[in-house]
Coordinates of C-alpha atoms in Angstrom, one line a residue:
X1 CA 53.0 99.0 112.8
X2 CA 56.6 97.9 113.7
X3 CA 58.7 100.4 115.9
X4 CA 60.9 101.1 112.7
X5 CA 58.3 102.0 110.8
X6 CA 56.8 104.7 113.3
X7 CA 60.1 106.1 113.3
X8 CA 59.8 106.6 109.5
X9 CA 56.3 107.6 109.7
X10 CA 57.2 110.0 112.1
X11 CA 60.6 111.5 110.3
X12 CA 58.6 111.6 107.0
X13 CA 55.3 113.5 108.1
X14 CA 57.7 115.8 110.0
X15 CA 60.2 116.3 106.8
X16 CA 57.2 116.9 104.5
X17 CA 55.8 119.4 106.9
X18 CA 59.0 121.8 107.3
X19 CA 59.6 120.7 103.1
X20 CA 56.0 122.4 102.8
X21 CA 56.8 125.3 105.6
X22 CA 59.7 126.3 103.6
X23 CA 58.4 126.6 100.4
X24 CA 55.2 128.1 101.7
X25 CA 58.0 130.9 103.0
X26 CA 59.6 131.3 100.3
X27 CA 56.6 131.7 97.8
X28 CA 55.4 134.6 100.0
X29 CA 58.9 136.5 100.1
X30 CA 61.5 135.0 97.7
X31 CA 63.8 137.6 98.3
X32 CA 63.6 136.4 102.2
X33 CA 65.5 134.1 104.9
X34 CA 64.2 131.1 102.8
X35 CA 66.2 132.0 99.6
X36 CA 69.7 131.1 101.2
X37 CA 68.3 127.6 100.6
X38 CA 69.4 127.3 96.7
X39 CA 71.7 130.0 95.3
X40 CA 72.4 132.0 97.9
X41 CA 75.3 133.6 96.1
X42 CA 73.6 134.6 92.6
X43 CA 77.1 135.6 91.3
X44 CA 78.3 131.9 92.8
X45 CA 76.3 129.3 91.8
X46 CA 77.1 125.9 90.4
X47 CA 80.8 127.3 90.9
X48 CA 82.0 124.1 93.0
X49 CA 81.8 122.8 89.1
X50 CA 83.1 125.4 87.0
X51 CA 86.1 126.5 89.1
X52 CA 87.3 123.0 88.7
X53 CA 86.6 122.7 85.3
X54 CA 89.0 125.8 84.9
X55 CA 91.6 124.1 87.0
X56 CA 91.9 120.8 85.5
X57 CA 91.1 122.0 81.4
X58 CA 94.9 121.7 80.8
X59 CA 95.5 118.9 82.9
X60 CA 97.7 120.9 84.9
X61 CA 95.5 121.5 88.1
X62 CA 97.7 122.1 90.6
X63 CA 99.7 125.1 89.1
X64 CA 98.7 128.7 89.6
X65 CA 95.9 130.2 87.6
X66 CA 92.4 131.3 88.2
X67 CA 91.5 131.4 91.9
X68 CA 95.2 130.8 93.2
X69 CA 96.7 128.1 94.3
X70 CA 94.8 127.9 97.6
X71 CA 91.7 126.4 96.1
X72 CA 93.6 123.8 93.7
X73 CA 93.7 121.2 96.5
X74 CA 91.7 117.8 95.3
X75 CA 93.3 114.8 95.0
X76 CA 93.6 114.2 91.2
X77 CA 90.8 111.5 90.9
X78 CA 88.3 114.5 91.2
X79 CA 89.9 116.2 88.5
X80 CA 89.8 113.2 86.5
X81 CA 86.5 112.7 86.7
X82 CA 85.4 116.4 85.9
X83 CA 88.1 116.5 83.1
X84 CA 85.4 115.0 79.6
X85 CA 83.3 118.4 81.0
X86 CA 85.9 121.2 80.9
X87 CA 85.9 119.3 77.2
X88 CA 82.8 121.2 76.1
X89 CA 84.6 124.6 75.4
X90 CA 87.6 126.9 75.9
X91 CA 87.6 126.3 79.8
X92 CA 91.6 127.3 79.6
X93 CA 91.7 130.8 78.6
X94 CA 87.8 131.7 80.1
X95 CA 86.8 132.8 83.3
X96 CA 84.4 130.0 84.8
X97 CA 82.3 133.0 85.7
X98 CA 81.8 133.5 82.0
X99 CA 81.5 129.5 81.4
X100 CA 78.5 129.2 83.2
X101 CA 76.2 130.9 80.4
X102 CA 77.4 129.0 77.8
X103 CA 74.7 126.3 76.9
X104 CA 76.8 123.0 76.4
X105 CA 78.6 124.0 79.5
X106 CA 75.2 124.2 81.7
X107 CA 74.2 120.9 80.0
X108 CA 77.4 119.7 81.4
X109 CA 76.7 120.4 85.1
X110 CA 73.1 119.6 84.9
X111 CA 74.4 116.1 83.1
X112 CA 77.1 116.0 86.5
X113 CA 74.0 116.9 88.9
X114 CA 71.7 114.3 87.6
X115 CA 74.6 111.4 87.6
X116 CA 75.9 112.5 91.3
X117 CA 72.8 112.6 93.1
X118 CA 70.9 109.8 90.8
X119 CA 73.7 108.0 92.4
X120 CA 73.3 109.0 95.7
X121 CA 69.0 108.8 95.9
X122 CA 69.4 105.3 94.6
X123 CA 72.0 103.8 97.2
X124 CA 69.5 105.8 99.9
X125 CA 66.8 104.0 98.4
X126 CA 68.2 100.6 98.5
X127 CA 69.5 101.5 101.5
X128 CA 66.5 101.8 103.1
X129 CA 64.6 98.0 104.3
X130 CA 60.5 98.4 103.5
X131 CA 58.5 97.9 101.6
X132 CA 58.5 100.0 98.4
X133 CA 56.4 103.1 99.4
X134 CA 58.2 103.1 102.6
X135 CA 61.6 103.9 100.9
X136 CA 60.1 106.1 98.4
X137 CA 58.7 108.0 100.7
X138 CA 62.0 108.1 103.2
X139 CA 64.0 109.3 99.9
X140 CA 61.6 111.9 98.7
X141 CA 61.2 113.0 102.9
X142 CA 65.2 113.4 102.8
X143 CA 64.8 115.4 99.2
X144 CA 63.2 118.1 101.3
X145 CA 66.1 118.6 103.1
X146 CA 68.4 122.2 102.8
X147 CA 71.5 120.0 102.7
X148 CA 70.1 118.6 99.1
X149 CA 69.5 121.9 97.5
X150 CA 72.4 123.5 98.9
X151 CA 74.4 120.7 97.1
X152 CA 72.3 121.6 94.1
X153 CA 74.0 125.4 94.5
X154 CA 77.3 123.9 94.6
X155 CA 77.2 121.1 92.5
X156 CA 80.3 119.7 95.0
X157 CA 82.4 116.3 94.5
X158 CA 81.1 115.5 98.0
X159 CA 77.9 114.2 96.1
X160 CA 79.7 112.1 94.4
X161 CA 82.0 111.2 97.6
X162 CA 78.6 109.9 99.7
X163 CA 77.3 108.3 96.9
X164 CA 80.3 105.5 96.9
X165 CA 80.8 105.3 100.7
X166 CA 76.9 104.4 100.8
X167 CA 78.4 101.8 98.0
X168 CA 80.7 101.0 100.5
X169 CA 78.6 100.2 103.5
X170 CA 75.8 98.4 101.8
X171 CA 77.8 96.2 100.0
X172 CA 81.3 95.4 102.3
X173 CA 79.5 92.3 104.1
X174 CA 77.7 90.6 101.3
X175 CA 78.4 87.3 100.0
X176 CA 79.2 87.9 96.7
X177 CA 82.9 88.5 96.4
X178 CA 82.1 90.9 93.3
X179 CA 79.7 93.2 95.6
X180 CA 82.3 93.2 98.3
X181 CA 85.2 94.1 95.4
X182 CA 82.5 96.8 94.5
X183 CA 82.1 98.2 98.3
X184 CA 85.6 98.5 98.7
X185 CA 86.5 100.1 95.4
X186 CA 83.3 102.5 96.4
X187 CA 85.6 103.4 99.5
X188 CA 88.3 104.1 97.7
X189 CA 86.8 106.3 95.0
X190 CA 85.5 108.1 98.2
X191 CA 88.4 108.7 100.2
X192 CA 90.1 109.6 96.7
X193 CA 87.4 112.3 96.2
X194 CA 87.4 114.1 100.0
X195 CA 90.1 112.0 101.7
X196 CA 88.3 112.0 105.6
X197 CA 85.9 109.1 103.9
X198 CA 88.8 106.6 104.9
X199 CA 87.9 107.0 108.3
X200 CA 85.1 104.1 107.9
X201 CA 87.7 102.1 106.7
X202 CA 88.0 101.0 110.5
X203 CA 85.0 99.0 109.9
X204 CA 87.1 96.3 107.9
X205 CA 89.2 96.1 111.0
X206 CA 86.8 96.2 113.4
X207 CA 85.0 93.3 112.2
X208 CA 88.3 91.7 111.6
X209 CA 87.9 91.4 107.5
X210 CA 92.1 91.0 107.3
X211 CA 91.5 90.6 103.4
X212 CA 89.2 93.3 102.7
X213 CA 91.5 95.7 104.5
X214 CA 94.1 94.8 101.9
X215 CA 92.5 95.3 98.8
X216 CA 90.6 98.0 100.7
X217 CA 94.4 99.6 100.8
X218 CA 95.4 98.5 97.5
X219 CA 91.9 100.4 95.9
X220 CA 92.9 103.3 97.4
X221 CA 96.6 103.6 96.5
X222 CA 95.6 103.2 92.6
X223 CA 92.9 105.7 93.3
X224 CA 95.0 108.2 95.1
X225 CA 98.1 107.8 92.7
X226 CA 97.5 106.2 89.3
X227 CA 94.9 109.1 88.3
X228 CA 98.1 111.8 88.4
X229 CA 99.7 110.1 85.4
X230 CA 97.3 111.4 83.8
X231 CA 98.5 115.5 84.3
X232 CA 101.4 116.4 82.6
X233 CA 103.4 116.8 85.6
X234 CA 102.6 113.3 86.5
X235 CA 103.8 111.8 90.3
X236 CA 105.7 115.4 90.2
X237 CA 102.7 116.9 91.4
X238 CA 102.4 116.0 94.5
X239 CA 104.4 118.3 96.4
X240 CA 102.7 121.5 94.7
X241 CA 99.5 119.3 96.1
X242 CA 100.9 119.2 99.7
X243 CA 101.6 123.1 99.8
X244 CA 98.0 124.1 98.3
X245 CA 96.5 121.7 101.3
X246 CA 98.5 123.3 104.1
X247 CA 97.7 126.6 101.9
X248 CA 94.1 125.5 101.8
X249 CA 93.7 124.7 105.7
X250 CA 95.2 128.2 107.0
X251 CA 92.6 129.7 104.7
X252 CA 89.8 127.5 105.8
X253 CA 89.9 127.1 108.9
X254 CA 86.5 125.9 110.3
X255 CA 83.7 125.1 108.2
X256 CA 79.2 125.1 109.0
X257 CA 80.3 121.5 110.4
X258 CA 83.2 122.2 112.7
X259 CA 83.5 122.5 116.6
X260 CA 86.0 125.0 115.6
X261 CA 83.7 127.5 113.4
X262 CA 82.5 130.9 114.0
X263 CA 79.3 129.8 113.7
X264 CA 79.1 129.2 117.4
X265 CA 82.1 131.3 118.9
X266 CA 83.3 134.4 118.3
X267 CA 86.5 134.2 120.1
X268 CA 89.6 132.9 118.7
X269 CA 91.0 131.1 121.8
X270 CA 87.8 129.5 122.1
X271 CA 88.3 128.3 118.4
X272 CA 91.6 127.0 119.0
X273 CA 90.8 125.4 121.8
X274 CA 87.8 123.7 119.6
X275 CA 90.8 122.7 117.1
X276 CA 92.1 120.5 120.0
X277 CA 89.0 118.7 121.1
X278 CA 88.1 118.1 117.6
X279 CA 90.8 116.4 116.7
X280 CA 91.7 114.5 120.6
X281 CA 87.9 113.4 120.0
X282 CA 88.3 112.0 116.5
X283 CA 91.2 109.8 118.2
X284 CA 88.8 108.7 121.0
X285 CA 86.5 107.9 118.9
X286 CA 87.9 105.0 116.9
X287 CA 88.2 103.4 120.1
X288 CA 84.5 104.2 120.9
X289 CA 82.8 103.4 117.8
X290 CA 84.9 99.7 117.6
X291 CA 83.3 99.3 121.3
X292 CA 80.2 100.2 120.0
X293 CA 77.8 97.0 119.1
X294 CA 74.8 99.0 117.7
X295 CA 75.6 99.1 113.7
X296 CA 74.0 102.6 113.0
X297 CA 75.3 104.1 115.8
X298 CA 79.1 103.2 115.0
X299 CA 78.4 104.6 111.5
X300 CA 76.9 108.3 113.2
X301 CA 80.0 108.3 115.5
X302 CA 82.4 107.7 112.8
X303 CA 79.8 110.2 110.6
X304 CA 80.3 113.2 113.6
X305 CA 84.3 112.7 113.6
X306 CA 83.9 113.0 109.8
X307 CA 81.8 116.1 110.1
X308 CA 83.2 118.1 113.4
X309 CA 87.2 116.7 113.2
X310 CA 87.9 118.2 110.0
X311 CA 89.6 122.3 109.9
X312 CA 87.4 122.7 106.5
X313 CA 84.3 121.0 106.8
X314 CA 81.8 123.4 105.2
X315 CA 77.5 123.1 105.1
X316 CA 77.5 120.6 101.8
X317 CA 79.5 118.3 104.3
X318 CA 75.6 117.7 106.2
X319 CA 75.3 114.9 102.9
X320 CA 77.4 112.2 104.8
X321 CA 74.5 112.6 107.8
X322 CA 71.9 110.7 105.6
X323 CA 74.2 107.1 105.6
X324 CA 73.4 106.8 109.6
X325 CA 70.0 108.6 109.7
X326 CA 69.0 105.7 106.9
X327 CA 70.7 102.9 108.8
X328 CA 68.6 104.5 112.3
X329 CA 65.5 104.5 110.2
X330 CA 66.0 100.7 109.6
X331 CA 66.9 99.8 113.1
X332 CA 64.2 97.2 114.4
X333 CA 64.6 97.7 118.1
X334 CA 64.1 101.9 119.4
X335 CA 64.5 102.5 122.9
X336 CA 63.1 105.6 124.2
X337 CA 66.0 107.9 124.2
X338 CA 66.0 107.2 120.1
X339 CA 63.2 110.1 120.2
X340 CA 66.1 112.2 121.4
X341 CA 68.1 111.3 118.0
X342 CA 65.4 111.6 116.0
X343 CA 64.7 115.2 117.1
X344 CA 68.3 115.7 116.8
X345 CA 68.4 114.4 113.1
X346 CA 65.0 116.3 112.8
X347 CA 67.0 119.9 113.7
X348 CA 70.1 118.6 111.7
X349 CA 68.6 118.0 108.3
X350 CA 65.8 120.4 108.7
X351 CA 65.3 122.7 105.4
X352 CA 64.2 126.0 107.2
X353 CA 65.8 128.9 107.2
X354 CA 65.9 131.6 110.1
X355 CA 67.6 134.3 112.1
X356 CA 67.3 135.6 115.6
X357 CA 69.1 138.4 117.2
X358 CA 70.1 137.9 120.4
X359 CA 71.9 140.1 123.2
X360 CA 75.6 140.8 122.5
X361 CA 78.3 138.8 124.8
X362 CA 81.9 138.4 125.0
X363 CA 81.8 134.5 124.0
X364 CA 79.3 134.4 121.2
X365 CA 77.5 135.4 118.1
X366 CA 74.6 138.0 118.5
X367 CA 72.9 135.8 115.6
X368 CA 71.5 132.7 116.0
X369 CA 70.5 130.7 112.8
X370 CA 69.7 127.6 111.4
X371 CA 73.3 126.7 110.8
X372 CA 74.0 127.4 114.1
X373 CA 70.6 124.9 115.1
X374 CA 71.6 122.3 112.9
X375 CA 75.6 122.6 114.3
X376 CA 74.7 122.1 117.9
X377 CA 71.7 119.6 117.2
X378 CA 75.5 117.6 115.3
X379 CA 77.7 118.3 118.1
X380 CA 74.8 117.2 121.0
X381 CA 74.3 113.8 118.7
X382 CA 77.9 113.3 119.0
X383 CA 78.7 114.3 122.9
X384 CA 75.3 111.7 123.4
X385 CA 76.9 109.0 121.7
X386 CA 80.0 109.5 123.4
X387 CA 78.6 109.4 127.0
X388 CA 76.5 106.4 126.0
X389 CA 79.0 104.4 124.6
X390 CA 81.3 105.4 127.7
X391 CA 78.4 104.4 129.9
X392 CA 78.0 100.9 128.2
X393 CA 82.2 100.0 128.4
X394 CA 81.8 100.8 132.1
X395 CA 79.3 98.2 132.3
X396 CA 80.6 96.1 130.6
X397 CA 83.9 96.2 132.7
X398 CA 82.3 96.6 136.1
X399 CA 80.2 93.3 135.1
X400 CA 83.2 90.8 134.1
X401 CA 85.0 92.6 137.0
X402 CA 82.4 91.0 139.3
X403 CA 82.3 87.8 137.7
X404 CA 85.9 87.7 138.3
X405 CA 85.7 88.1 142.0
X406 CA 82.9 85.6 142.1

């Protein structure tokens, strides 16, 4: 058995297990810790979806209404593409709370759920090198994660979002000019969707791809600006767009995936102070990840500044960690710190739910949970690659240094 393929073997028996755990849980008490997994909120579900719906039924989405103007903050491709569903009823002058209920309007999420995440299982699965059963069982391992039927609650864009940066990332280097046209369109449509998706636009210039970049900016300004043409107020928009952002991040200020969130700390100088790092590290770390030579790790560093940089960054965010734990999964040569990242990965992805009380202090929460598990296990992956990476430029300086001076 190649080394890959223990690492799969080993991801998937684990996956399955706490999959199986979980359930087993939940079927015993479904009124327990397990049941935060999928609807959490019962008054809340699916409202990702409907709230939007609402906002962009009369094509005026970034005007006040329903919810404020705090929550009217996508860019207008994401409108766009929700706008045939807030066709199937009066989505203007109803509540999306009273939407829900209404048959053809369910239909229309469920119809959303199956094209987003059909989407996104089959670039995982072609993602994945193996033979057949190996990627099956990798995708269906991956299914069993909370981060998957979380999105189900939410029915986010974000689905859609990782679903064309994995476009993006399988398809930028091949030969066909039309695949490559298609990967870069796939990173537009992304960025266009939640924005911080540009950040693996650094690839292109990493690996030099002069041409690609320029399309690659050229996608993206017809899919950040042409889609307003179609809401009445047209390019006119787009200062009501910048207030509900700024409006949006003072609201939102740290999310399940943030160094900054009160997940971890209770103390608001230690948040801001979190704010800083975050956003000093993302910096660093396009100068790290171009130094780094190992394909999947550049892709998790880029992945952690996506996750931890951002001031609103919230649990569904945990999707974008399947592109590198794929790419990992696929790497032929492990060393024997890679059991480290797979544990991490393990903790990150993991579906079970739990809460421990722990002694009150001045710095931190008295409850430790599975988001706060699965937020350190992110944060450890990314101060790891860091160090190693910064371990590996030394090297590589202090040996040319002494073939200099030879």
């Amino acid at each position: 058995m190649k080394r890959s393929q223990v690492f799969t073997f080993v991801f998937c028996v684990v996956m399955f297990a706490l999959g199986f755990l979980t359930l087993s849980l939940f079927l015993q008490n479904p009124q327990g810790s397990q049941r935060s997994l999928l609807f959490i909120d019962q008054d809340d579900y699916f409202m990702d979806f409907f709230n939007t719906l609402n906002y962009t039924a009369n094509r005026n989405p970034y005007q006040d209404g329903y919810g404020g103007l705090v929550n009217r903050n996508y860019l207008p491709l994401a409108y766009l593409i929700l706008y045939p569903f807030s066709r199937l009823g009066d989505f203007i002058h109803e509540l999306p709370k009273d939407i829900r209920p209404e048959q053809a309007a369910m239909i229309g999420c469920f119809l959303f759920l199956m094209i987003s995440f059909g989407m996104f299982f089959y670039f995982m699965y072609e993602g994945k090198k193996g033979k057949r059963i190996e990627k099956l069982l990798t995708t269906l391992a991956c299914a069993c994660s909370g981060f998957i039927l979380y999105n189900i609650d939410r029915a986010n864009t974000v689905i859609l979002a990782v679903a064309f940066l994995w476009l993006f990332l399988l398809f930028y280097k091949d030969e066909n000019p039309i695949y490559r046209h298609l990967a870069l369109i796939g990173l537009a449509i992304s960025a266009a969707l939640k924005v911080y998706p540009v950040i693996f636009g650094v690839v292109l210039l990493y690996e030099r791809r002069w041409k690609d970049v320029i399309w690659a900016v050229l996608y993206g300004i017809i899919a950040v600006f042409l889609p307003f043409l179609f809401f009445e107020e047209g390019f006119a928009a787009i200062p009501q767009l910048i207030y509900n952002v700024q409006l949006n991040s003072k609201k939102y200020y740290g999310g399940s995936f943030s160094i900054v969130t009160n997940h971890i700390f209770d103390t608001t100088n230690i948040m801001a102070i979190g704010f800083f790092l975050a956003k000093l590290l993302m910096v660093c770390i396009l100068v790290l990840a171009w130094k780094q030579k190992r394909f999947w790790k550049q892709i998790l560093l880029l992945t952690c500044a996506l996750l931890l940089s951002p001031t609103h960054s919230g649990y569904y965010c945990g999707l974008y960690l399947f592109i590198p734990l794929i790419f990992f999964l696929n790497e032929e040569e492990h060393d024997k710190f890679d059991w480290v990242y797979l544990a991490l990965f393990i903790l990150a992805v993991s579906p079970l739910q739990f809460q421990i009380t722990l002694p009150e202090t001045q710095w931190f929460r008295a409850q430790f949970d599975n988001f706060m598990l699965q937020n350190m296990a992110v944060i450890i992956i990314y101060l790891c690659l860091i160090a190693e990476t910064l371990i590996s430029v030394v090297k590589q300086w202090s040996g040319k240094k002494r073939q200099v001076v030879t």
